[in-house]
Short mmCIF file of C-alpha atoms and ligand atoms in Angstrom, two decimals:
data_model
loop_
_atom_site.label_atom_id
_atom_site.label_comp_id
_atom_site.label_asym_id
_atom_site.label_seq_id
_atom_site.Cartn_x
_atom_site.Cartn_y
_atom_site.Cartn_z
CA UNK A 273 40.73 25.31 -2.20
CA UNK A 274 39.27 27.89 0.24
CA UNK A 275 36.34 28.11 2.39
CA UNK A 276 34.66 30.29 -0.62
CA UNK A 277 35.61 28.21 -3.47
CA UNK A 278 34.09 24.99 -1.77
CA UNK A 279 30.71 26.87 -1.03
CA UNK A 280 30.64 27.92 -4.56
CA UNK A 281 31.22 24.05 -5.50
CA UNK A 282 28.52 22.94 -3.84
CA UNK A 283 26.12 25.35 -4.80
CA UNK A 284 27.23 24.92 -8.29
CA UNK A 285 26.58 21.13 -8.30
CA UNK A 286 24.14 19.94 -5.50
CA UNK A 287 20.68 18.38 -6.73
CA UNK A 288 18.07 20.90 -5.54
CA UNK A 289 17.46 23.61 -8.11
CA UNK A 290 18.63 27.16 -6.17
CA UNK A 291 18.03 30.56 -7.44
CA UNK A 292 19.13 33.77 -5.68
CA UNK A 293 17.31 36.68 -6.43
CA UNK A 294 18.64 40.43 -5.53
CA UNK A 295 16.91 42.83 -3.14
CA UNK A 296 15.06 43.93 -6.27
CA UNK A 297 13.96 40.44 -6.44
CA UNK A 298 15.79 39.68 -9.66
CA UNK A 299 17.98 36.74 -10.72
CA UNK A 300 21.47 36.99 -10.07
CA UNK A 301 22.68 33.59 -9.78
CA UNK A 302 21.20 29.71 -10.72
CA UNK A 303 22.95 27.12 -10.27
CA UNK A 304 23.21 23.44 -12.48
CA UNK A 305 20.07 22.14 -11.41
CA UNK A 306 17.91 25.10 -11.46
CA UNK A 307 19.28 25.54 -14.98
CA UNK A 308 18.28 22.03 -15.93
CA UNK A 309 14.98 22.57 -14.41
CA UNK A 310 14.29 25.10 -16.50
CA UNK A 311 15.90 23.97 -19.69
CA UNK A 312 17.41 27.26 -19.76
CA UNK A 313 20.87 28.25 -19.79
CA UNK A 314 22.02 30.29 -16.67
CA UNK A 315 22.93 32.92 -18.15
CA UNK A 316 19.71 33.45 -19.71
CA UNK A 317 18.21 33.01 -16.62
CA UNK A 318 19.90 35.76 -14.78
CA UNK A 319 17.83 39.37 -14.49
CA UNK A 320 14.79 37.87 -15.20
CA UNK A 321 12.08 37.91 -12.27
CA UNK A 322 10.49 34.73 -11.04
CA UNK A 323 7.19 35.49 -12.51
CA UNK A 324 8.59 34.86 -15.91
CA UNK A 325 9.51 31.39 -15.33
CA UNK A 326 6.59 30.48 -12.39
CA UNK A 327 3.00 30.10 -13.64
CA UNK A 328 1.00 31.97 -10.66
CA UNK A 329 -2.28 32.56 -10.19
CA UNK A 330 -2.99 36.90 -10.25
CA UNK A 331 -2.71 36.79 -6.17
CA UNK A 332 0.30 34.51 -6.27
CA UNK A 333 3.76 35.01 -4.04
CA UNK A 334 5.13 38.54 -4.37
CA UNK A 335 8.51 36.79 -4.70
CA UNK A 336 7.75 34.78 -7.29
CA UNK A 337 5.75 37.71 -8.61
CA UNK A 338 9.33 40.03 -7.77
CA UNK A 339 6.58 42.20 -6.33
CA UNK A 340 9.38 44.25 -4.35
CA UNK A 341 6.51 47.04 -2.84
CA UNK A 342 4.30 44.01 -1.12
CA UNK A 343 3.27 44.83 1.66
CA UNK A 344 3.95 40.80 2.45
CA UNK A 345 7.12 40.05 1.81
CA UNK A 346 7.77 36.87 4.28
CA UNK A 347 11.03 36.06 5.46
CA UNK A 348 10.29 32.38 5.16
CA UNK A 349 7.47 31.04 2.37
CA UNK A 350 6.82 27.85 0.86
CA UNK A 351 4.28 27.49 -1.88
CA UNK A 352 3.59 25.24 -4.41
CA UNK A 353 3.57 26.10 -8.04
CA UNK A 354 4.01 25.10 -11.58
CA UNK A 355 6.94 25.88 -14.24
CA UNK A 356 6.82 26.06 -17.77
CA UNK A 357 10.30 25.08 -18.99
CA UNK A 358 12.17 26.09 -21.88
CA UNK A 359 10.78 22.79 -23.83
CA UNK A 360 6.74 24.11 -22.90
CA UNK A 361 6.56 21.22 -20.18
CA UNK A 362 4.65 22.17 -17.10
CA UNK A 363 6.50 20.91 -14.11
CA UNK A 364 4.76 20.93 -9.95
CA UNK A 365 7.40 22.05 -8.12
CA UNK A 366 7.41 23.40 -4.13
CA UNK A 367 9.19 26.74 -3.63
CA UNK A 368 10.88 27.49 -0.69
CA UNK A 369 11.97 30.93 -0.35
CA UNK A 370 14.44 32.21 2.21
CA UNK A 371 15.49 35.83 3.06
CA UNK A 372 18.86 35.82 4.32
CA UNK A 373 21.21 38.94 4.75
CA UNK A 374 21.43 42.47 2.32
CA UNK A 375 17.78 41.37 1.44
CA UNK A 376 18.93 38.30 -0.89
CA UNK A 377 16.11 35.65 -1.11
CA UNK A 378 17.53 32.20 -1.77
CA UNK A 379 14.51 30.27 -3.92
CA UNK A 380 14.86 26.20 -3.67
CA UNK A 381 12.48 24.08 -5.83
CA UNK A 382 11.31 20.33 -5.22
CA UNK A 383 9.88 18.75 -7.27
CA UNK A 384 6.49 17.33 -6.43
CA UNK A 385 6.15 14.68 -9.41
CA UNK A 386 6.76 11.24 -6.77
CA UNK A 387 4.02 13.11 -4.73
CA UNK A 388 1.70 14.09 -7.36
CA UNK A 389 1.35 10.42 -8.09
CA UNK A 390 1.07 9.19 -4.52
CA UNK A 391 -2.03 11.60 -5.12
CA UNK A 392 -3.25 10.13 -7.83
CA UNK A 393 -2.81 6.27 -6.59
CA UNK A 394 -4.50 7.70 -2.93
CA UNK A 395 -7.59 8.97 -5.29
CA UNK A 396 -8.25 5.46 -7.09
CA UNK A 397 -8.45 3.93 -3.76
CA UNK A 398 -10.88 6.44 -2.43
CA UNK A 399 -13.01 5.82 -5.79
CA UNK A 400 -12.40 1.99 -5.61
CA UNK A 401 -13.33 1.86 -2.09
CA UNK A 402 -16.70 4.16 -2.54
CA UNK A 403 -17.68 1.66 -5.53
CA UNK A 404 -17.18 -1.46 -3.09
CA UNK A 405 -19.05 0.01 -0.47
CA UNK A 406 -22.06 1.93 -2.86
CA UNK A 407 -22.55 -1.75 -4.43
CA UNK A 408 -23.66 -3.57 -1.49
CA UNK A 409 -25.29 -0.55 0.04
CA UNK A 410 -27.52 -0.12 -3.27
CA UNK A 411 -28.76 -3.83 -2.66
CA UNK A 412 -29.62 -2.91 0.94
CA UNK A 413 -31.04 0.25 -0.13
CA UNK A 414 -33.43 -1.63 -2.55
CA UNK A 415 -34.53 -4.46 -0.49
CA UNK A 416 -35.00 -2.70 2.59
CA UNK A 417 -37.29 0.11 0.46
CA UNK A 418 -39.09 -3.16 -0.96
CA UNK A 419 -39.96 -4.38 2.06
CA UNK A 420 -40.98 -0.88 3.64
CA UNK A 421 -43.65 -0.32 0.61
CA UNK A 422 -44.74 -3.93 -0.52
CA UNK A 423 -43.77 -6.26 2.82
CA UNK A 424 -47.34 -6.96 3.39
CA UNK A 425 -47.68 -8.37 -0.32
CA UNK A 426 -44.62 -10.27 0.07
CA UNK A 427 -45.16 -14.03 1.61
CA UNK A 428 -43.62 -15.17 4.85
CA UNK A 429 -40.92 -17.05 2.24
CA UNK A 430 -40.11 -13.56 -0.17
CA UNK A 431 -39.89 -11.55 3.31
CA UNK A 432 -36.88 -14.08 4.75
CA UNK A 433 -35.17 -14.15 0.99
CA UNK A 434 -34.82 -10.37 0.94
CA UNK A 435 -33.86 -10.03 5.33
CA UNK A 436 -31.30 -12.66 3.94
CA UNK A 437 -30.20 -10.80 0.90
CA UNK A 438 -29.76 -7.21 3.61
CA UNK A 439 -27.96 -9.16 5.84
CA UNK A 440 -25.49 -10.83 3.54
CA UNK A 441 -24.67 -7.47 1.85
CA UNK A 442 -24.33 -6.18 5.83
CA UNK A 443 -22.00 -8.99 6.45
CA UNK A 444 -19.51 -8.38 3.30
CA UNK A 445 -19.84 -4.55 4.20
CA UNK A 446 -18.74 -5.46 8.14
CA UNK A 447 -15.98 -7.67 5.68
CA UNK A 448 -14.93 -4.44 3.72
CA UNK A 449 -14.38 -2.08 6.73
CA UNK A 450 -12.15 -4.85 8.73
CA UNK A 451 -10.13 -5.44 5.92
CA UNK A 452 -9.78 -1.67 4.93
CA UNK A 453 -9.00 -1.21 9.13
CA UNK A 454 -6.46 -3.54 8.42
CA UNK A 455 -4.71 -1.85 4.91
CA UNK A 456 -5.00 1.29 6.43
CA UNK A 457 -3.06 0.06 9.90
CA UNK A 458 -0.32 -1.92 7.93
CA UNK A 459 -0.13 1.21 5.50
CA UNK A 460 1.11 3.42 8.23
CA UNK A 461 3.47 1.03 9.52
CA UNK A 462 2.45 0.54 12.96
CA UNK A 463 3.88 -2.76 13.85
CA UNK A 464 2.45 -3.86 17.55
CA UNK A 465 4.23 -7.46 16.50
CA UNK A 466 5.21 -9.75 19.74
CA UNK A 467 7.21 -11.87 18.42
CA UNK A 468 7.72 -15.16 19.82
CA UNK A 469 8.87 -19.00 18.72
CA UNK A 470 5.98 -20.92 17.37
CA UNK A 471 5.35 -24.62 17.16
CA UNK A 472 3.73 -24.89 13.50
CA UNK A 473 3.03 -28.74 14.31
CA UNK A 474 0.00 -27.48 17.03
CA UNK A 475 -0.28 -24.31 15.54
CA UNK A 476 -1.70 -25.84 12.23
CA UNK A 477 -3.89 -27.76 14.70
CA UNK A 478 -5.53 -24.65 15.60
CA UNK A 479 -6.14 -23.26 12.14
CA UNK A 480 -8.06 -26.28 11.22
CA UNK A 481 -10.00 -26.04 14.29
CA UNK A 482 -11.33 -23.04 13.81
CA UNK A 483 -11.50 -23.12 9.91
CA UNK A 484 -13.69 -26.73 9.94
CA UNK A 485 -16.99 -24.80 10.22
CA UNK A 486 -16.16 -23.67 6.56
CA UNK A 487 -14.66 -26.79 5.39
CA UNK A 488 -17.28 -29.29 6.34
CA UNK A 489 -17.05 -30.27 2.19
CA UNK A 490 -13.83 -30.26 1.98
CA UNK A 491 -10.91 -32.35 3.20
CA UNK A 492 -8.16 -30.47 5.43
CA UNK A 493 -4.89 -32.45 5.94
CA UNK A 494 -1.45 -31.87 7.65
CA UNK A 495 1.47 -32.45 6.31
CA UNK A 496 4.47 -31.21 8.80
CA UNK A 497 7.92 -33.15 8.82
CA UNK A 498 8.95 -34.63 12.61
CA UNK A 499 10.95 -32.33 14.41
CA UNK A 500 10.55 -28.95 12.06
CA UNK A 501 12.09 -26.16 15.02
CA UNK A 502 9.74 -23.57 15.23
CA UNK A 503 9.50 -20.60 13.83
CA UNK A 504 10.05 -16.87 14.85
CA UNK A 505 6.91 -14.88 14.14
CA UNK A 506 3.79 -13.23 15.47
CA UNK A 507 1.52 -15.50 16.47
CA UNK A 508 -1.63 -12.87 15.48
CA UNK A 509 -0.30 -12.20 12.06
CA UNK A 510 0.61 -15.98 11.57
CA UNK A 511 -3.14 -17.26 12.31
CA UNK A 512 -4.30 -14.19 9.95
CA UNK A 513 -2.21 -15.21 7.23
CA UNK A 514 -2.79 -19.09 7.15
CA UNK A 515 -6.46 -18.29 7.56
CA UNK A 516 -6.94 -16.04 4.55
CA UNK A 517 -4.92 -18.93 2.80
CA UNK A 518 -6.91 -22.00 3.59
CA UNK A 519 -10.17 -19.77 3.37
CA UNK A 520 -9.20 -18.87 -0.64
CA UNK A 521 -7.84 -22.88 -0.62
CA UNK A 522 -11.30 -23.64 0.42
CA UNK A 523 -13.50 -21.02 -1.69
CA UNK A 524 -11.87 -21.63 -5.16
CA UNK A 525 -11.93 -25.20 -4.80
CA UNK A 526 -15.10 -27.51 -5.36
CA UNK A 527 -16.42 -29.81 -2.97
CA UNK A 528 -14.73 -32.83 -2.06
CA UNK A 529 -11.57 -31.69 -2.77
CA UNK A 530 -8.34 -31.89 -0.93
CA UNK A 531 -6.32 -28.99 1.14
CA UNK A 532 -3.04 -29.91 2.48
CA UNK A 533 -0.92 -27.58 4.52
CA UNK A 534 2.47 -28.44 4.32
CA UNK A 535 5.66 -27.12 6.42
CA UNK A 536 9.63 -28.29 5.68
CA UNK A 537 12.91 -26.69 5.47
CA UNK A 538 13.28 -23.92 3.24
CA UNK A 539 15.60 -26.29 0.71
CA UNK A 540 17.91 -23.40 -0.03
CA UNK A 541 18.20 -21.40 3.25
CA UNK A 542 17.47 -23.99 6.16
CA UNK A 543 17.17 -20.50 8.10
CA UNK A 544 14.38 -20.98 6.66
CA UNK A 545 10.90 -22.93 7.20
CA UNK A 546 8.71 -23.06 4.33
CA UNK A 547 4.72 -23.17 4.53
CA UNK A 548 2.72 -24.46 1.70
CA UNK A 549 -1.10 -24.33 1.23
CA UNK A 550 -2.31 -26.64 -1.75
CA UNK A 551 -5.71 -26.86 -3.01
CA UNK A 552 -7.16 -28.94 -6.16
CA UNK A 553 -9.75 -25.67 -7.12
CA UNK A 554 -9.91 -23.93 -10.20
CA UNK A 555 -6.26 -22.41 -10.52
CA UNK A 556 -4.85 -19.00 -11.52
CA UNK A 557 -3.84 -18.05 -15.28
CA UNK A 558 0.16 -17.28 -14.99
CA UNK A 559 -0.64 -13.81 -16.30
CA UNK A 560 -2.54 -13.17 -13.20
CA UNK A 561 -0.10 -14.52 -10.62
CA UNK A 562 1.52 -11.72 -9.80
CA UNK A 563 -1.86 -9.72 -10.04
CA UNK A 564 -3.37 -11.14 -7.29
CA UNK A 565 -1.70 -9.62 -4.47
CA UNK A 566 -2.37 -6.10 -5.45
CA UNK A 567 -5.75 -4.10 -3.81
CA UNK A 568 -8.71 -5.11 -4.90
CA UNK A 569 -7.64 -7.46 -7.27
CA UNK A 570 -10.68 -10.18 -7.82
CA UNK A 571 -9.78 -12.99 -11.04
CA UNK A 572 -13.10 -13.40 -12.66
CA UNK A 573 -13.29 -17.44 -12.56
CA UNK A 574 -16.49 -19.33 -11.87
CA UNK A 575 -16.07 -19.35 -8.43
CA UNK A 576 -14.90 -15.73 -8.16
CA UNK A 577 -18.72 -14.67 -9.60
CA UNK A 578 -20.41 -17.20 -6.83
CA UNK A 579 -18.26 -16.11 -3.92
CA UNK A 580 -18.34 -12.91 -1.78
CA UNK A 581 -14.53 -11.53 -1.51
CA UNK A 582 -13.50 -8.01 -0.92
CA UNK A 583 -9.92 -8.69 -3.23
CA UNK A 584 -8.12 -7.05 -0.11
CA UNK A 585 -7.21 -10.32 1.30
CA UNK A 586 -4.13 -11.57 -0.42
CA UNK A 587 -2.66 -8.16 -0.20
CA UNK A 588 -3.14 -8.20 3.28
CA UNK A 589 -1.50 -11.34 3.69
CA UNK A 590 1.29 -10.57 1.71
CA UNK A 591 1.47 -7.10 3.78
CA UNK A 592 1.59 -9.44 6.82
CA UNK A 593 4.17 -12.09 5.85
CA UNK A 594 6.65 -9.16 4.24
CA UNK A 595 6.18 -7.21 8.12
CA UNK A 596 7.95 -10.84 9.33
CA UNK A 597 10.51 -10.69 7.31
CA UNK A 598 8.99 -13.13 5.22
CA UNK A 599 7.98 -14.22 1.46
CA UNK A 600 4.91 -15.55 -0.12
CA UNK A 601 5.08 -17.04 -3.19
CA UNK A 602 2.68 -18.78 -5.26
CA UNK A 603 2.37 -21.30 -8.06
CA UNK A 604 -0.69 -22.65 -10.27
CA UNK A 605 -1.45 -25.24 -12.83
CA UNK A 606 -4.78 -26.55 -14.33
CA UNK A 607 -5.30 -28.43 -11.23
CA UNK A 608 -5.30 -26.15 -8.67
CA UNK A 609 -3.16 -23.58 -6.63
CA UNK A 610 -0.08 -23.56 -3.93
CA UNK A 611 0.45 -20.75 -1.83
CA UNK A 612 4.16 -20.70 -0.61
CA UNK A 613 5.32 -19.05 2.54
CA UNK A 614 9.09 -18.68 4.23
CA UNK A 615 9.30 -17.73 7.57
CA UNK A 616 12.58 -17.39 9.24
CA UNK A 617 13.48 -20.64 12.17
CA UNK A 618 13.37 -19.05 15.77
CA UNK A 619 17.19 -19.36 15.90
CA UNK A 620 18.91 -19.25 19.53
CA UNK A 621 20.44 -15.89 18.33
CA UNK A 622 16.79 -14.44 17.22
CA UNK A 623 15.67 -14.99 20.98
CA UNK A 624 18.35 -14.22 22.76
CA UNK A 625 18.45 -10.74 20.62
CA UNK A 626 14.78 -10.13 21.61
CA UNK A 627 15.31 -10.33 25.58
CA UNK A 628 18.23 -7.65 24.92
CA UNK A 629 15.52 -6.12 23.21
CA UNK A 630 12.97 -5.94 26.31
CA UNK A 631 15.52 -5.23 28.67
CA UNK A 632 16.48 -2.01 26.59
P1 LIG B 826 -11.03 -12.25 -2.31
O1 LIG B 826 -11.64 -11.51 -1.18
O2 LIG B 826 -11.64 -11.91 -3.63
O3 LIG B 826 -10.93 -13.71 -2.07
P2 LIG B 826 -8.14 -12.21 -2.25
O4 LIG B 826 -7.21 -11.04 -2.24
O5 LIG B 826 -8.04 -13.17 -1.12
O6 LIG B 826 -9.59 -11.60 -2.39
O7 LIG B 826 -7.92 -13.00 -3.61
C1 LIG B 826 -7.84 -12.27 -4.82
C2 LIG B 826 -8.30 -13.14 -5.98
O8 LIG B 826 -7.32 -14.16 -6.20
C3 LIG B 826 -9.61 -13.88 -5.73
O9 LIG B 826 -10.70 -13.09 -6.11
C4 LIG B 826 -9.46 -15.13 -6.59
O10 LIG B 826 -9.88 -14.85 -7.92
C5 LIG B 826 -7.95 -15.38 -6.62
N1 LIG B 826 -7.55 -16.45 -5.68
C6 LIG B 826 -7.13 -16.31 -4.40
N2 LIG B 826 -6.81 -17.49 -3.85
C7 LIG B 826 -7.05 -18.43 -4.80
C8 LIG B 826 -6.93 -19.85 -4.86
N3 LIG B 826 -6.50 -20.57 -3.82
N4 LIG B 826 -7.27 -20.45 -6.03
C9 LIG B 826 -7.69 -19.75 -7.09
N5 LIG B 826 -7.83 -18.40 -7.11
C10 LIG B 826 -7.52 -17.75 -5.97
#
């Protein structure tokens, strides 16, 4: 096959819809995909201008247009449009248009549909995340304007309920913005992680440390088998993760109850180290269990409508443990809930790869 023949081929057949339009900017070729595109067969494509397959608005491209006395007729153009195929379905496409020699503009089209709904999931979280933050802002609105017109009617007791009430809502706003920080970094993949090997044994020590304040009604314990290796991980994302865990173990539990944080062998993979978090609260429906780590996802349970939560933090954590090369799992029955993460073992090869690493 010659040089021509192949070029031909792989116009003929590649994926991106191509049209090549004469120097009177008129059709005279398509190839497979532009044809499908359009729902059109190509030779019912050819001699038409653009403008009768391209919806434009009346100052649209002059290519698209075939506008061949513009006084702007660009070399190189990209614009996005919509086409009305042959079956009356509007499709968003992005042209590219490219003159090349004897004044022959070759036309590509993408097509924006993957994009258009990356759109449309960006503009629920902007509406999502201006609800969150209008709701507590209303209450501080209210109580503040309360106090500003009526404080001096209001006892010593009714002034230090409603400074309470500003400041909670302050505190769960402070909450919001972290955890959106947070999304927003992990979102755009920019992974500071140090990795290092991590002793879960005194590591777990830590957690509970810091995490008593919180649990003075409930009981913490440790469960970690004798001489688990440690495991390979960052110990910043680590202490965020097991926090947000035995936080929710703690929150959607009732007092007196029992949290045990568990580590073993992975039993399948003993590359593996498995973390569990168990609590004896109030349980997830199996409907919702995969629910949970998605944005903004709060269960309505009895403790759910008592509890301040900004439903950011399981999909954070899961965020966190995924960046590690991780899993997180969980499981739930009427009496209570078990969080499950795996965590690769700091294996000899694992460190020695990571001084290559920082000698590089
Ligand atoms: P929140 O800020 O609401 O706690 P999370 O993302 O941490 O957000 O959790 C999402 C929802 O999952 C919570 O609102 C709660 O209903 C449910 N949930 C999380 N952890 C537990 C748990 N240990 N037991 C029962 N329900 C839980």
């Amino acid at each position: 096959m010659n040089n021509q023949n192949i070029y031909k081929n792989i116009y003929e057949n590649i994926a991106t819809p191509i049209i090549i339009c004469d120097s009177e900017l008129k059709i005279m070729l398509a190839n497979n995909a532009a044809s499908e595109l359009f729902n059109e067969k190509k030779e019912n494509l050819l001699g038409k201008i653009l403008s009768d397959l391209i919806l434009l608005p009346q100052e649209g491209c002059p290519i698209c247009k075939g506008n061949i006395n513009s006084k702007f007729l660009p070399e190189d153009y990209e614009h996005t449009a919509e086409i009305k195929n042959n079956n009356n379905e509007i499709i968003s496409v992005s042209v590219k248009h490219k003159l090349i020699e004897d004044n022959i503009y070759i036309c590509q089209f993408i097509l924006l549909n993957d994009c258009s709904k990356l759109n449309q999931a960006h503009i629920d979280f902007v509406s999502t995340v201006s609800h969150e933050l209008r709701t507590p802002l209303t209450s501080i609105k209210g109580f503040a304007d309360t106090l500003l017109s009526a404080g001096d009617r209001l006892d010593k007791e009714q002034q230090k309920r409603f400074i309470t009430i500003i400041k909670t809502q302050i505190d769960r706003l402070t909450r919001l913005v972290e955890d959106l920080l947070t999304v927003s970094r992990l979102e755009a993949k920019k992974d500071n992680s140090i990795y290092k090997a991590i002793n879960l044994n005194d590591f777990v020590d830590i957690i509970i440390q810091t995490i008593s304040p919180k649990a003075e009604e409930h009981y913490i314990y440790k469960n970690i088998i004798p001489n688990l290796p440690p495991i390979w991980a960052d110990s910043d994302k680590l202490e965020q993760i097991l926090t947000n865990l035995v936080d929710n173990a703690i929150k959607y539990s009732p007092k007196q109850t029992q949290v045990t944080i568990t580590a073993n062998y992975e039993p399948e993979n003993p590359d593996y180290i498995q973390i569990k978090i168990i609590d004896q609260g109030v349980g997830i429906k199996e409907e919702h269990l995969t629910k949970i780590f998605t944005k903004f996802s709060r269960l309505d349970n009895p403790l759910t409508r008592q509890i301040d939560g900004t439903g950011l933090g399981l999909y954070i954590t899961k965020s966190l443990v995924e960046s590690m090369n991780g899993i997180i799992s969980v499981q739930s029955d009427g009496s209570g809930s078990t969080f499950i993460i795996k965590l690769p073992v700091a294996t000899p090869e694992l460190q020695i790869s990571k001084k290559f690493s920082e000698k590089d």
